[in-house]
Short mmCIF file of N, CA, C and O in Angstrom, two decimals:
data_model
loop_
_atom_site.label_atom_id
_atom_site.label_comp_id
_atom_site.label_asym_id
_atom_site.label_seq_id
_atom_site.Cartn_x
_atom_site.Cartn_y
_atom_site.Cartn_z
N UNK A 28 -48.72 15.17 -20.16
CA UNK A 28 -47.64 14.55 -20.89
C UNK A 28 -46.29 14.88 -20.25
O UNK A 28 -45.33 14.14 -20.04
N UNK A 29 -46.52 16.42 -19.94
CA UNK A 29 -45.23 16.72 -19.23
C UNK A 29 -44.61 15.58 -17.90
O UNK A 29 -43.44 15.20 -17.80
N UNK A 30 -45.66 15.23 -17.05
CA UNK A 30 -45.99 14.64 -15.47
C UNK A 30 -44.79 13.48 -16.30
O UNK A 30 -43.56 13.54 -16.26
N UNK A 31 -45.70 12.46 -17.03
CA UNK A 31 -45.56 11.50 -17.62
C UNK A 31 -43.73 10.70 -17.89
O UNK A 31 -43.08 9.73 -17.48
N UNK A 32 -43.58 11.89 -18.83
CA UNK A 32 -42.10 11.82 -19.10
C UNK A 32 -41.00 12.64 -18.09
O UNK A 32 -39.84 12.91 -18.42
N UNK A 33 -41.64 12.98 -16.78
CA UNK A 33 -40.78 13.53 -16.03
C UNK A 33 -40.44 12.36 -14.78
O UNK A 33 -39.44 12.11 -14.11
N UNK A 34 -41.30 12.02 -14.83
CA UNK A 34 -41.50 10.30 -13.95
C UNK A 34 -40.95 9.37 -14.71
O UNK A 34 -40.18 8.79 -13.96
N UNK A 35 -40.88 8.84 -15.86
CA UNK A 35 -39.71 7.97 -16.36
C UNK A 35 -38.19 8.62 -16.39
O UNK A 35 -37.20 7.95 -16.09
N UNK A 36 -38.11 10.15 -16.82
CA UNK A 36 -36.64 10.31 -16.28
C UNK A 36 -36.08 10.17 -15.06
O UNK A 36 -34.89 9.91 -14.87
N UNK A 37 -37.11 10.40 -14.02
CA UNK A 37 -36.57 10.13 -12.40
C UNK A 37 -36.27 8.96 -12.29
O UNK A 37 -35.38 8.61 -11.51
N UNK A 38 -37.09 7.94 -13.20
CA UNK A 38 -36.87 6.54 -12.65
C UNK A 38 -36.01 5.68 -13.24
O UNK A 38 -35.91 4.50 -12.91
N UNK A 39 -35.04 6.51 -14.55
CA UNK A 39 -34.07 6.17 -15.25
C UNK A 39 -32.77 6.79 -14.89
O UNK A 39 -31.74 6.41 -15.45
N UNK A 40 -32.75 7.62 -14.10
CA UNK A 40 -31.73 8.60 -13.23
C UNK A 40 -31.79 7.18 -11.99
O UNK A 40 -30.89 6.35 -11.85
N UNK A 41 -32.90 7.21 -11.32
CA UNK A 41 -32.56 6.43 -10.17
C UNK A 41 -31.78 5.09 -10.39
O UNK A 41 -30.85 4.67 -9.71
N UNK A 42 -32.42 4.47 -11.60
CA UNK A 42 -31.52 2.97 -11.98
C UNK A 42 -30.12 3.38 -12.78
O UNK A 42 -29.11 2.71 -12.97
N UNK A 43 -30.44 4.64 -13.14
CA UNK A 43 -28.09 4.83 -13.28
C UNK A 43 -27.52 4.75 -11.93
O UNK A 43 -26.70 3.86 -11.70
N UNK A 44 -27.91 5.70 -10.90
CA UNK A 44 -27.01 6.12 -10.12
C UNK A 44 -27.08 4.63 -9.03
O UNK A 44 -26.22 4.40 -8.18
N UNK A 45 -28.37 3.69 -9.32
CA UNK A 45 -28.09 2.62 -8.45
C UNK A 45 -27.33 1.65 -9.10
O UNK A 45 -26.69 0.98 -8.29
N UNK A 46 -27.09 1.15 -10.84
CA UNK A 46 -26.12 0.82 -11.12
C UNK A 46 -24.39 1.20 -10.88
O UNK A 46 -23.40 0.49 -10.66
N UNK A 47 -24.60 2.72 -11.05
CA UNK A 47 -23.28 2.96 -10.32
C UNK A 47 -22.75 2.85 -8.75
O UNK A 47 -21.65 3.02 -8.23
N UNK A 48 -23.52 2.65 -8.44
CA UNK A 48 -23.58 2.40 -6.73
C UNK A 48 -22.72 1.00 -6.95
O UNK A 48 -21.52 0.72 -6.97
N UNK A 49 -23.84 0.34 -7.08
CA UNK A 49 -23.27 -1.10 -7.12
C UNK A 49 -22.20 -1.37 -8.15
O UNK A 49 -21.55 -2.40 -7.97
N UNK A 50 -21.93 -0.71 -9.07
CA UNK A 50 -20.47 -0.91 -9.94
C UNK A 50 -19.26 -0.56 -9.11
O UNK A 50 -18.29 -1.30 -9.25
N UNK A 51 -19.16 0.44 -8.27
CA UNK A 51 -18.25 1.60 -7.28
C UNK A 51 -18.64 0.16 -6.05
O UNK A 51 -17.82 0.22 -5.12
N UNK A 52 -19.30 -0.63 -5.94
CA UNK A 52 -19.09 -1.29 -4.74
C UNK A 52 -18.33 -2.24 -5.15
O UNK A 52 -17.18 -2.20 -4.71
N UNK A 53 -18.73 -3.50 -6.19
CA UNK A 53 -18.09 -4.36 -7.05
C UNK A 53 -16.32 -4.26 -7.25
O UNK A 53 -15.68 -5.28 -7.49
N UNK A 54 -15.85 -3.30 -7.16
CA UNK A 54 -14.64 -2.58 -7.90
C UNK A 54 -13.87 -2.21 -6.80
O UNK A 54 -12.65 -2.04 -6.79
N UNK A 55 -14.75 -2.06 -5.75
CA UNK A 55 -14.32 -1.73 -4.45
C UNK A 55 -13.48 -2.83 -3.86
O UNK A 55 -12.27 -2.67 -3.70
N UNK A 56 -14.24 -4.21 -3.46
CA UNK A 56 -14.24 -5.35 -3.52
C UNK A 56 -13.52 -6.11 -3.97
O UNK A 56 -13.03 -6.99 -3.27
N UNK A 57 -13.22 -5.99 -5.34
CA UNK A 57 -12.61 -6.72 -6.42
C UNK A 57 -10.90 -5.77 -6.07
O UNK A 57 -9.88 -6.25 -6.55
N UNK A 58 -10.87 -5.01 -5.57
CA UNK A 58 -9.54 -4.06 -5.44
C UNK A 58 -9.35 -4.48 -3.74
O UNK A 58 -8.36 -3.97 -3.24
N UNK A 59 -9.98 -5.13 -3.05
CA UNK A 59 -9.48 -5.40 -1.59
C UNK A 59 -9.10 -6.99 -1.72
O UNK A 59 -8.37 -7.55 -0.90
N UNK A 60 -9.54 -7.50 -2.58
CA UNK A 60 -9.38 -9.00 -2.68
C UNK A 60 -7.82 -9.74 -3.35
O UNK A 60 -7.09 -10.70 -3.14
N UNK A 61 -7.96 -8.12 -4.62
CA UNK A 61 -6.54 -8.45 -5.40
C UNK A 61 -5.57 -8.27 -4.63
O UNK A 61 -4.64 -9.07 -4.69
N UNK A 62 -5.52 -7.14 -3.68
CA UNK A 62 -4.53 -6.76 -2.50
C UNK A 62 -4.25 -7.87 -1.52
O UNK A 62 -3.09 -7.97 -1.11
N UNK A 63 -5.07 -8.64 -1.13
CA UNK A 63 -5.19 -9.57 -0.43
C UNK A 63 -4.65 -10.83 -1.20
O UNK A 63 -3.64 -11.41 -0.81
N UNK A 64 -5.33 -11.22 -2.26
CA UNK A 64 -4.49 -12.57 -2.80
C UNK A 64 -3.21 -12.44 -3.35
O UNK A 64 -2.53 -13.46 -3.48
N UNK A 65 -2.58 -10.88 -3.86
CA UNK A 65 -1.01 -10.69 -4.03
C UNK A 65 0.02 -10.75 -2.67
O UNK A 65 1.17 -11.20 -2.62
N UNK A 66 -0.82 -10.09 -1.55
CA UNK A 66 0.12 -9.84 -0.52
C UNK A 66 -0.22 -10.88 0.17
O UNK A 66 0.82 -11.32 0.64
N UNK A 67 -1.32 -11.71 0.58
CA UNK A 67 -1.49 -12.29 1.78
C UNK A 67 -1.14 -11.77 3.01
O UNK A 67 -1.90 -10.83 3.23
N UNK A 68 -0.23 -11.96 4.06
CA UNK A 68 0.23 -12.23 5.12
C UNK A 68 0.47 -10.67 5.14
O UNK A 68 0.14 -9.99 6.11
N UNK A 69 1.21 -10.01 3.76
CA UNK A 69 2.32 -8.74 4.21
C UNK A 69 1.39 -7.62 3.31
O UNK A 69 1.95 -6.79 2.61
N UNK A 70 -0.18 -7.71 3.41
CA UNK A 70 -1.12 -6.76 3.21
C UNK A 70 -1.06 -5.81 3.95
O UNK A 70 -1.00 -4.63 3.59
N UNK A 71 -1.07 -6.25 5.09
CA UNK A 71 -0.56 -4.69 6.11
C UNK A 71 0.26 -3.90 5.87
O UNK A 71 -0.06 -2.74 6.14
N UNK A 72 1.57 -4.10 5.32
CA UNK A 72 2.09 -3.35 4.83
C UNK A 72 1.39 -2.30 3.49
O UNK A 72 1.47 -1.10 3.22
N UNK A 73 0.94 -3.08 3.07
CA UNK A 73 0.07 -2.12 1.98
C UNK A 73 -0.86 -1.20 2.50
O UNK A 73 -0.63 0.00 2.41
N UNK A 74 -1.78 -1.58 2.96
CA UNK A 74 -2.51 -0.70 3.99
C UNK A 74 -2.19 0.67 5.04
O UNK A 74 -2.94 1.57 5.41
N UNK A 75 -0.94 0.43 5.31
CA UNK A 75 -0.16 1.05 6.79
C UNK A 75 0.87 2.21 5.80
O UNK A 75 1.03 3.43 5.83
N UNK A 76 1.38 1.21 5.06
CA UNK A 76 2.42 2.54 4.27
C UNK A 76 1.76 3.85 3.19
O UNK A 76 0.69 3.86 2.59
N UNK A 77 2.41 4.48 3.22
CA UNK A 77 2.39 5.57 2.17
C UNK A 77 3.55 5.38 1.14
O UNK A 77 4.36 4.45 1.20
N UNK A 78 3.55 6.49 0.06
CA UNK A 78 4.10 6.94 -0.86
C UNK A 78 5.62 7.42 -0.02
O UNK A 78 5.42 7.61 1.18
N UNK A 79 7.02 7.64 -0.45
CA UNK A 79 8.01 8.18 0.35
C UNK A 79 8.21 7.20 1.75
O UNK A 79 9.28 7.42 2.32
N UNK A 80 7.50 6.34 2.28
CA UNK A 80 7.84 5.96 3.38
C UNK A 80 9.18 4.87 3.40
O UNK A 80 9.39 4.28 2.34
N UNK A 81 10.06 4.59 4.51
CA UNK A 81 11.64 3.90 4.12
C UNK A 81 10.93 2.77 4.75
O UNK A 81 10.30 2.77 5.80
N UNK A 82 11.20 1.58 3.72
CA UNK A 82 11.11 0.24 4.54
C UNK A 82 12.64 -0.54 4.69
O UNK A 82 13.54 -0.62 3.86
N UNK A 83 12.57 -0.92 5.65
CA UNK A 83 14.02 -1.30 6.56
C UNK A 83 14.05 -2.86 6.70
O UNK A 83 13.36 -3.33 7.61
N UNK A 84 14.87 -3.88 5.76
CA UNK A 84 14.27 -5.20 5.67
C UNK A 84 15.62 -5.44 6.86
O UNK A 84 16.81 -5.15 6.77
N UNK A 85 15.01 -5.94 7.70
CA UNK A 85 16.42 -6.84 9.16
C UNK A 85 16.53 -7.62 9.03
O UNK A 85 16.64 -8.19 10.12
N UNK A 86 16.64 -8.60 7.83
CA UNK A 86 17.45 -9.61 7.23
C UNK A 86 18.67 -9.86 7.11
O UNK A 86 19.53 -10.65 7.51
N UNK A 87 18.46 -8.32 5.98
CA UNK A 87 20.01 -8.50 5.08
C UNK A 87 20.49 -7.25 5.56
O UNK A 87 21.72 -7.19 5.60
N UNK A 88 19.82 -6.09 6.00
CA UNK A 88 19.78 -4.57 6.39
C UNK A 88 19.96 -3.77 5.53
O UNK A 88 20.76 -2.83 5.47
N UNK A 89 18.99 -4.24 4.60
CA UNK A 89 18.83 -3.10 3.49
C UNK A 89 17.65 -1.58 3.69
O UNK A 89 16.84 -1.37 4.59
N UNK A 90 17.92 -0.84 2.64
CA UNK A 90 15.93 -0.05 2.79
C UNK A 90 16.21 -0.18 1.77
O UNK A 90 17.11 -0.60 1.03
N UNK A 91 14.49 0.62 1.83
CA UNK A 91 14.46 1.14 0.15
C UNK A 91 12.96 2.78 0.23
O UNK A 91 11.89 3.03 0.79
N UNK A 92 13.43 3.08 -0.24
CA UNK A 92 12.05 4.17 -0.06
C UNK A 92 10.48 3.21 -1.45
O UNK A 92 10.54 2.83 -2.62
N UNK A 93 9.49 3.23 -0.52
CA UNK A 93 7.95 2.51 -0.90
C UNK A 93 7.38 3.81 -2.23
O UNK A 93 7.50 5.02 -2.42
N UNK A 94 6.85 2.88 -2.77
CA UNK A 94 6.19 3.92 -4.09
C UNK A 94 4.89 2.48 -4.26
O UNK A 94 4.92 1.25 -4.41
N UNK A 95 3.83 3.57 -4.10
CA UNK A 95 2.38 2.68 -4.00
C UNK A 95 2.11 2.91 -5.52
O UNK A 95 2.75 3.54 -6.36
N UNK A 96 0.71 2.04 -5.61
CA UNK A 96 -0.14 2.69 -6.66
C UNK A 96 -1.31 2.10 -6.19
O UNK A 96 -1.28 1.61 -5.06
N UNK A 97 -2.59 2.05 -7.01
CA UNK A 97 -4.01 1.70 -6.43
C UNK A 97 -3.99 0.22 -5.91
O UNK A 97 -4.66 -0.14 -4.94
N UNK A 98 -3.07 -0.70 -6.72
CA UNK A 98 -3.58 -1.75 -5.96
C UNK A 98 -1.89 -2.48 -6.01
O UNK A 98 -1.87 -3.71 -5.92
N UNK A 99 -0.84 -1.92 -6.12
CA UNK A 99 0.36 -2.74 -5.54
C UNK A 99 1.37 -1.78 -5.13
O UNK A 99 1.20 -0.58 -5.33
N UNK A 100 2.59 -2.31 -4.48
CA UNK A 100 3.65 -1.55 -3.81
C UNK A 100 4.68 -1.81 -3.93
O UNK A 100 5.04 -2.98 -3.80
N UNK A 101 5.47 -0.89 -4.19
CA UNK A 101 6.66 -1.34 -4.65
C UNK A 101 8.08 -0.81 -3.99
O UNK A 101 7.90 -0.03 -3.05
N UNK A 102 9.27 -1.06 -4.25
CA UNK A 102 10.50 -0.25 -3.23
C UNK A 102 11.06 0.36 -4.72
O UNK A 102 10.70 0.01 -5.84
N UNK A 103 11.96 1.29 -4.38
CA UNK A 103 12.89 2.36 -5.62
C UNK A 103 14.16 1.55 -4.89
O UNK A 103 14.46 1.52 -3.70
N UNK A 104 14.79 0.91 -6.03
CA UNK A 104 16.53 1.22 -6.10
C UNK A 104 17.08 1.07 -6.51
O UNK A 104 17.15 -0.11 -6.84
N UNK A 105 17.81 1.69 -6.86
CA UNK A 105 18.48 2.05 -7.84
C UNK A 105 17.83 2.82 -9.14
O UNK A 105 18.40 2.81 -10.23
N UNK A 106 16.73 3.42 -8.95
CA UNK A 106 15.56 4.35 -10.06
C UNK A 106 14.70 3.08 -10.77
O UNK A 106 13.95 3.28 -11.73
N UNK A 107 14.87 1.96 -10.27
CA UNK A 107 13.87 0.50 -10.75
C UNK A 107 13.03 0.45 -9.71
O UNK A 107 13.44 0.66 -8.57
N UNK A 108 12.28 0.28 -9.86
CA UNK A 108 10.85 -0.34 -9.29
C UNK A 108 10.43 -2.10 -8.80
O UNK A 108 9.82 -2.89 -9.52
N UNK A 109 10.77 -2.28 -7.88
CA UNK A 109 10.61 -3.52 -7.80
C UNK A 109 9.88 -4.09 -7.00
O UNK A 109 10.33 -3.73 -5.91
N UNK A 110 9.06 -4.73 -6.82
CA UNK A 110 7.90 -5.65 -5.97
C UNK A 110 8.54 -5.90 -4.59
O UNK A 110 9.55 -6.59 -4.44
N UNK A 111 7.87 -5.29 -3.63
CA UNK A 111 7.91 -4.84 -2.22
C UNK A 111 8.26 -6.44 -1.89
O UNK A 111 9.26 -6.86 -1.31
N UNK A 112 6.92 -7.37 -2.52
CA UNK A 112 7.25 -9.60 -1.72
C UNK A 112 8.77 -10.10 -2.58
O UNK A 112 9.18 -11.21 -2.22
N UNK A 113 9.42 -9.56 -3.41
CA UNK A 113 10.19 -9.83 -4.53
C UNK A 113 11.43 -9.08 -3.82
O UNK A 113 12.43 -9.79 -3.74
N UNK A 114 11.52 -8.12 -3.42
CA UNK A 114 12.65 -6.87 -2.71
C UNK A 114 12.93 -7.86 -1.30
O UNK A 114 14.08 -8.21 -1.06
N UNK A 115 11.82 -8.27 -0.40
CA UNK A 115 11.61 -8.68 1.02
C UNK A 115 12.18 -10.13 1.03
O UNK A 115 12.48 -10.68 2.08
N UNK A 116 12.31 -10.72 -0.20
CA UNK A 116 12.11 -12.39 0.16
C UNK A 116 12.80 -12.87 -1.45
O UNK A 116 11.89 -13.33 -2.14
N UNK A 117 14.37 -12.88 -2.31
CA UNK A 117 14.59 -12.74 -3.34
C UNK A 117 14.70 -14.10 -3.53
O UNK A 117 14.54 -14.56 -4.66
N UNK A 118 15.00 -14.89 -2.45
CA UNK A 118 15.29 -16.53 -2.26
C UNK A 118 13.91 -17.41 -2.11
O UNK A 118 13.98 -18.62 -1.87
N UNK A 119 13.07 -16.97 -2.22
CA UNK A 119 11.35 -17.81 -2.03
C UNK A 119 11.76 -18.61 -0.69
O UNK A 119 11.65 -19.82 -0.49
N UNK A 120 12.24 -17.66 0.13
CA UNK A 120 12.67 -18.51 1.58
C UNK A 120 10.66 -18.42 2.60
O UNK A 120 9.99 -19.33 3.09
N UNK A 121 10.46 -17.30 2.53
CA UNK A 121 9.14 -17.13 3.58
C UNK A 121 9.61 -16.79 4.66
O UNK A 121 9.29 -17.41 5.68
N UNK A 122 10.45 -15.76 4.68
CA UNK A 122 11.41 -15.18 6.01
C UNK A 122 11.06 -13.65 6.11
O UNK A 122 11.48 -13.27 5.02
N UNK A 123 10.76 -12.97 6.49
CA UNK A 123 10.32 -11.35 6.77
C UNK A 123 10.16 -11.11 7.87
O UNK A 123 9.22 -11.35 8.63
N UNK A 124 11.42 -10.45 8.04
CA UNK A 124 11.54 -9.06 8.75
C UNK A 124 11.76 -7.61 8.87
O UNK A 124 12.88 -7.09 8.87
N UNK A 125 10.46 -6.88 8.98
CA UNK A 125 10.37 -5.70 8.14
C UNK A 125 9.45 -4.81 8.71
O UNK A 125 8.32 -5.10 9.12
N UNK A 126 10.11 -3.52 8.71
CA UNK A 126 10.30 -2.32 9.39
C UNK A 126 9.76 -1.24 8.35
O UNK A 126 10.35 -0.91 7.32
N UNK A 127 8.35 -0.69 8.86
CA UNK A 127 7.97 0.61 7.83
C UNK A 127 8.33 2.17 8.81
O UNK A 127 7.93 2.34 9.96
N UNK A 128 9.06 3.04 8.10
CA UNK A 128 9.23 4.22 9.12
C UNK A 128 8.68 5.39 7.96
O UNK A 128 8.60 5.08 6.77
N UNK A 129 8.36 6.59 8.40
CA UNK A 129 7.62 7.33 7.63
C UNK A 129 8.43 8.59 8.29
O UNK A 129 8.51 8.96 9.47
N UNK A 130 9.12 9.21 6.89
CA UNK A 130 10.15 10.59 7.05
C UNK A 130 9.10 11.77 7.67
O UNK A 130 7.91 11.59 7.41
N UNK A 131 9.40 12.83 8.40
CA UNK A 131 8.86 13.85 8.21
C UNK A 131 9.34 15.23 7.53
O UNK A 131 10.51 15.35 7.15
N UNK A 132 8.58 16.05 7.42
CA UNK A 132 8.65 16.84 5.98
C UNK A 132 10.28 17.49 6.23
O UNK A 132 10.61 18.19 5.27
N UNK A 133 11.28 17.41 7.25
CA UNK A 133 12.40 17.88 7.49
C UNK A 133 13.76 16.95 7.09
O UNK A 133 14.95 17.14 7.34
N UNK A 134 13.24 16.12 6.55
CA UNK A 134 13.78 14.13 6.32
C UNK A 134 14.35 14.68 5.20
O UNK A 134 13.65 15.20 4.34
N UNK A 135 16.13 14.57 5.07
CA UNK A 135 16.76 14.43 4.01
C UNK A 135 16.75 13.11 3.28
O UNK A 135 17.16 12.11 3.86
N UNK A 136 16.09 13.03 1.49
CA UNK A 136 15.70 11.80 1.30
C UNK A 136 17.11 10.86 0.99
O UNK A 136 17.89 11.42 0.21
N UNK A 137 17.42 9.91 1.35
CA UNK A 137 18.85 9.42 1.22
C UNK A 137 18.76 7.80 0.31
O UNK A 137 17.74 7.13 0.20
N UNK A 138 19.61 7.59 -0.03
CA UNK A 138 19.32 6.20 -0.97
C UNK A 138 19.79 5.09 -0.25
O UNK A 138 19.55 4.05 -0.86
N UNK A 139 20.29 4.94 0.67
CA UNK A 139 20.71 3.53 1.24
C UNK A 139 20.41 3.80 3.30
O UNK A 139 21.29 4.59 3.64
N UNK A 140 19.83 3.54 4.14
CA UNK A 140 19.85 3.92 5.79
C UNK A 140 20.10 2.38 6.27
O UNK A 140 19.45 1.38 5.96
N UNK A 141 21.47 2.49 7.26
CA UNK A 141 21.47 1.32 8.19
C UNK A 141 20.61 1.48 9.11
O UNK A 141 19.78 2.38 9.16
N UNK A 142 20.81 0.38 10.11
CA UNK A 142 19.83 0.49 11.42
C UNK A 142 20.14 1.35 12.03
O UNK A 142 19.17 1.80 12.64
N UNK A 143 21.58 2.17 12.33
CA UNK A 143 22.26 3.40 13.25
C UNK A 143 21.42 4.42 12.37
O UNK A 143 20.62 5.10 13.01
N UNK A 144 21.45 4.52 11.71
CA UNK A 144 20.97 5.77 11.02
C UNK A 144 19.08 5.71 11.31
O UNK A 144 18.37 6.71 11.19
N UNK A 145 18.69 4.65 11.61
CA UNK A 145 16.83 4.74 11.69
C UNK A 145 17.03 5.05 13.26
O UNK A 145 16.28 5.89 13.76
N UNK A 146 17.74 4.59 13.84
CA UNK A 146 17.38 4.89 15.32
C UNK A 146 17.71 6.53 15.31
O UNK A 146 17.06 7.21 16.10
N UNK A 147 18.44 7.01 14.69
CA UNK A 147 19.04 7.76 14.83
C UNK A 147 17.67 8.93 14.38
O UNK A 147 17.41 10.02 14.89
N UNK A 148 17.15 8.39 13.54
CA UNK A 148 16.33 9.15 13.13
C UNK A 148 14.83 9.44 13.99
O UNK A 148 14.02 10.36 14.07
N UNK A 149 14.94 8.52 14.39
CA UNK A 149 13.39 7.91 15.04
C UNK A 149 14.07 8.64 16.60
O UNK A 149 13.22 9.29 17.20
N UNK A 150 15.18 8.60 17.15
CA UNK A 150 15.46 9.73 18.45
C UNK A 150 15.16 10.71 18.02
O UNK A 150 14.46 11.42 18.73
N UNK A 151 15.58 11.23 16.55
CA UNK A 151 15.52 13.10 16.50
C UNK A 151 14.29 13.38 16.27
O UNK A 151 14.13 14.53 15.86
N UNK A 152 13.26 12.71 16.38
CA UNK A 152 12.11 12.76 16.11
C UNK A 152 12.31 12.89 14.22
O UNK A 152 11.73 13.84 13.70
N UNK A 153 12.75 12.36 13.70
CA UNK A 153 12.62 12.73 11.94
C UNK A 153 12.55 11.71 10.97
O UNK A 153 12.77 11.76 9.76
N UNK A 154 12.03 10.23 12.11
CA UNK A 154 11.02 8.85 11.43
C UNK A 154 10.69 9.08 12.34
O UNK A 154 11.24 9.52 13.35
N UNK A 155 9.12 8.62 11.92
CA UNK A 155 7.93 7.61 12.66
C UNK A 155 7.63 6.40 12.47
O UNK A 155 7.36 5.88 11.39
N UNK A 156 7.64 5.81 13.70
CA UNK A 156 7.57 3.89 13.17
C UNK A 156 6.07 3.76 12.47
O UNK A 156 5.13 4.56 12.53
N UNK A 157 6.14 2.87 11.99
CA UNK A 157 4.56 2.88 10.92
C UNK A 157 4.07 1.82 11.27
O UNK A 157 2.91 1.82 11.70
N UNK A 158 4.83 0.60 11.18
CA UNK A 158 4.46 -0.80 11.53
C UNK A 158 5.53 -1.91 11.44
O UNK A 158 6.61 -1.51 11.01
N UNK A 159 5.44 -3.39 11.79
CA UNK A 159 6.77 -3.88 11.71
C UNK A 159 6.09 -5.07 11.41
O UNK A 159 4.87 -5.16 11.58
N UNK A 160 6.89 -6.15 10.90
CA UNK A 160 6.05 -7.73 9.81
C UNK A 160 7.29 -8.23 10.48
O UNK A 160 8.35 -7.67 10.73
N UNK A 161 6.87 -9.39 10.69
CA UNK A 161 8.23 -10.60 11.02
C UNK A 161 7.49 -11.82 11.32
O UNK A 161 7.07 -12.19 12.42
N UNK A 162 7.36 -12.54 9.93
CA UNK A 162 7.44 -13.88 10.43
C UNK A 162 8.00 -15.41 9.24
O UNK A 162 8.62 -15.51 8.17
N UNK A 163 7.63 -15.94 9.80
CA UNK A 163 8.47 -17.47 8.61
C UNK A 163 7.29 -18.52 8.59
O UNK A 163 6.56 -18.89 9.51
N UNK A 164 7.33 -19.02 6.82
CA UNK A 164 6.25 -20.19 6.66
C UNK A 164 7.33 -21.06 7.41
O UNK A 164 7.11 -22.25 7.65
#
């Protein structure tokens, strides 16, 4: 009896942990797709940036320091939170040009950097370029 009911728990353990398999894959999936149909084109940026990293739009020559979460990204400014495609593009023009640099741990965090100030930074060694987006529908 013992055998019995020790062989249906194995085989009710095995169909949890393969439901959770496949739930953890599903979710997986369903979280690369949402990233993909919000960002399209400027997914890389999602992918490439971190938390703290300065994005540098060469438009207008603004930044803003990036604040992620599991599945969107956003810029700080002014202590608001605002949508990284919404911050990049406020005119629904389809114009981006855009610069990710990533402080290192010696990086005074500052609220506004021109372009003199990223080069400036990226000579002293105190950005690292991350990646760069530029293009037009």
């Amino acid at each position: 009896m013992k055998t019995q009911k020790s062989k249906v728990e194995k085989w009710i353990f095995r169909i949890v942990i393969f439901l959770i398999i496949i739930f953890l894959f599903i979710a997986y999936n369903l979280r690369l797709m949402e990233v993909e149909d919000r960002y399209g084109d400027l997914q890389q940026i999602y992918w490439k940036s971190e938390n703290g990293d300065i994005a540098f739009n060469k438009l207008n020559s603004t930044s803003a320091i990036i604040e992620k979460d599991w599945k969107r990204i956003y810029v700080k400014i002014n202590g608001k939170l605002i949508d990284i495609d919404e911050w990049l593009d406020p005119n629904n023009s389809y114009n981006f040009d855009l610069a990710i640099y990533r402080p290192n741990r010696n990086w005074e965090k500052q609220k506004k950097l021109n372009q003199i100030e990223i080069e400036n930074g990226i000579r002293n060694s105190s950005l690292e370029f991350i990646t760069y987006l530029k293009f037009k529908y």
